Amino acid sequence: MKPLATNPRFAIVLAVFYTLSMVLAAKVTYLMIFSHEFLASEGRKRTTRMIETIPVRGTIFDRFSQPLAVSTPVSTLWVNPKQFDPTNQQAALLKEHLDINESLTKNLTLNTQNKSFAYLARRIDPQLANTIMELSIPGVYERQEYKRYYPQSSMLAQSIGFTNIDQNGIEGIELMYNHKLSGLPGIEEHTLNLHKRATREIVVHKPFTPGDNLHLTIDSTLQHYVEKALLKALMKNAAKSASAILIHAKTGEILALSTMPSFNPNARKSFNAELIRNRVFTDVYEPGSVIKPFSMAAVLTAKIIDKDAIIQIAPGFVKINGYTIRDVGRDSQLDLAGIIRRSSNVGMSKVAIPTGGAVISQLLTELGFGINTAIYFPGESVGTVPVNRVWSDIATASLSYGYSLSVNLAQLAQAYTVFANDGNLVPLSIIKGEAKPARNVISPEVANSVLSMMVQAVDGPGAGGKRAAIDGYTIAGKSGTSRKASSGGYQNNKYRAMFVGIAPANAPEFIMAIIVDEPTAGGYFGGAIAAPIFKEVLEDALRIRNIPSDERRSTRATPGRAGAPSPAMFTTPIHSQPPLRAHIPATG
């Protein structure tokens, strides 16, 4: 037998082995040196994924940092249809956990083969998502998202609004400040394991920018009292709806804002879309007698009628241009204050006609009627103020007692600030720290004169707003009642009951405007239906904010009527408040 070294077969095998080794070495050298970037890129494609990170939406707080809207982390499962091919057992498990039909699972693969992305389940509990991912179904991936949650349930529902499934605001403040709350998405590179699940190896290419938080001027405690009173009135009077806005008289900050019935934004599948509207801003109507204080301000400003004039009211009606205007009361004559106290349409018409419709219309426009409030709430209706080249007597008369124009409740509350601030109109604000400067509209003398008349409209003899009176406090206000209009004229037995009040009148802190739509039990006059709501809310508001009564105010030095608000009034929460949601069921 020949030695191996001289065996030709061995030499051939050895030569082949060396040749193959050299080829392999050359190939490895080529791949490592010349194809390194390409191979690394292909490897990254198979083991890494670029994922857009969803920013946390900003939290909405009330003025005392009570959360009103928060974002909680949830998981979303998605698939790459080109990779998605679950077994029958895996499809059955998907149906069990996600309530996804097996046939739908197959259709997802068949109908989206040309796509690389399709949702499997959105915004589910992270533990449930973890259970699905542990099934190791090819082509199934997970990403973190956020779900909007409203801790106070139906409270402030029409004001806060809500977001869609992509966390974009579509109603209310969520829509109005969507650009601030949304934030900006980021980009992360995730390393995937054999089961295509992201490991902890993450490279942040672009960090997400969280949305800004919002601090509203809303006081949740006062909001609670407003909603409780509105819901009580809604049921007691069998009304269609009830709305109210409570503002700080000096700053225009909105402290409470409500429409009843409400809804729970956390359970939107079950509520009536009709309940979404924030009627304080979106609904306009003829205001009726609550407009009379402004008409009287125009009369006093024009100085055509003597301020001490006595107006003949008997026989309780007057004919103007073929139309008959009537009073509910049976007064023979009234002074100017009496016209407001008794809410006399006859008296208001007789002093308005010499003043002129153009003068009243101009003042109403300067007070903000017919234009957006300073809030610019989504869907706000601005209403109309008639502007005529030639004013007939009947057009002037009807405008003076609140017909032929349309307003919203927020405009009314804003306009009444002139009587609490020596004739200065204070714009509304709803974001804390963004109060806007006031501007003068009427003289202090006129403003204070009308304010005194409104005090008599609550406390004077035969006052229509006597049910708004609060023991120990001087209250100013004006009730109103208007018939609802339709395409064929005014409807029978359908009314709106209103009241706007200022408390306390001698050192204003609060202004509240209220409307009850279509009360059908217990009457329909504003003084009987809306005024008690004012009393119920303001009794609590004055108490919890420790506003001095007339007796207490007279025993210590305090600012004048137009002085600054109480120093600690809206900077410190009241810890003795009741639970925010106590006795306020969500409806719808």
mmCIF file of C-alpha atoms in Angstrom, residues 230 242-247 256-259 278-285 287 290 369 373 380-382 406-416 428 497-500 511-516 530:
data_model
loop_
_atom_site.group_PDB
_atom_site.id
_atom_site.type_symbol
_atom_site.label_atom_id
_atom_site.label_comp_id
_atom_site.label_asym_id
_atom_site.label_seq_id
_atom_site.Cartn_x
_atom_site.Cartn_y
_atom_site.Cartn_z
ATOM 1 C CA LEU A 230 -80.108 72.085 36.438
ATOM 2 C CA ALA A 242 -81.698 73.348 30.833
ATOM 3 C CA SER A 243 -78.441 75.272 30.421
ATOM 4 C CA ALA A 244 -76.405 77.658 32.539
ATOM 5 C CA ILE A 245 -73.116 79.530 32.605
ATOM 6 C CA LEU A 246 -71.518 80.884 35.779
ATOM 7 C CA ILE A 247 -68.695 83.430 35.441
ATOM 8 C CA ALA A 256 -69.169 76.507 35.439
ATOM 9 C CA LEU A 257 -70.756 75.629 32.117
ATOM 10 C CA SER A 258 -73.468 73.046 31.717
ATOM 11 C CA THR A 259 -76.285 71.691 29.596
ATOM 12 C CA ASN A 278 -73.221 72.684 24.235
ATOM 13 C CA ARG A 279 -76.386 74.759 24.109
ATOM 14 C CA VAL A 280 -74.751 77.640 25.992
ATOM 15 C CA PHE A 281 -72.879 78.432 22.772
ATOM 16 C CA THR A 282 -74.611 76.600 19.944
ATOM 17 C CA ASP A 283 -78.259 77.556 20.520
ATOM 18 C CA VAL A 284 -79.630 81.022 19.818
ATOM 19 C CA TYR A 285 -83.055 82.343 20.704
ATOM 20 C CA PRO A 287 -84.090 86.482 24.788
ATOM 21 C CA VAL A 290 -83.568 89.699 29.972
ATOM 22 C CA PHE A 369 -74.435 90.378 20.483
ATOM 23 C CA THR A 373 -67.763 85.589 22.211
ATOM 24 C CA GLU A 380 -70.904 78.681 18.369
ATOM 25 C CA SER A 381 -73.902 80.443 16.847
ATOM 26 C CA VAL A 382 -73.557 84.215 16.996
ATOM 27 C CA SER A 406 -81.307 86.227 18.643
ATOM 28 C CA VAL A 407 -78.528 85.621 21.163
ATOM 29 C CA ASN A 408 -76.790 82.737 22.915
ATOM 30 C CA LEU A 409 -76.499 82.290 26.671
ATOM 31 C CA ALA A 410 -72.745 82.975 26.786
ATOM 32 C CA GLN A 411 -73.280 86.341 25.057
ATOM 33 C CA LEU A 412 -75.847 87.253 27.706
ATOM 34 C CA ALA A 413 -73.508 86.429 30.590
ATOM 35 C CA GLN A 414 -70.688 88.382 28.941
ATOM 36 C CA ALA A 415 -72.893 91.424 28.274
ATOM 37 C CA TYR A 416 -74.109 91.563 31.889
ATOM 38 C CA LEU A 428 -65.143 85.633 28.667
ATOM 39 C CA ALA A 497 -87.701 80.580 30.793
ATOM 40 C CA MET A 498 -84.594 82.676 31.548
ATOM 41 C CA PHE A 499 -82.836 84.480 34.351
ATOM 42 C CA VAL A 500 -79.563 86.406 34.545
ATOM 43 C CA ILE A 511 -72.800 86.391 37.146
ATOM 44 C CA MET A 512 -75.030 83.500 36.178
ATOM 45 C CA ALA A 513 -77.228 83.123 33.098
ATOM 46 C CA ILE A 514 -79.823 80.336 32.934
ATOM 47 C CA ILE A 515 -82.296 79.071 30.354
ATOM 48 C CA VAL A 516 -84.868 76.283 30.666
ATOM 49 C CA ALA A 530 -85.106 79.833 36.110
#
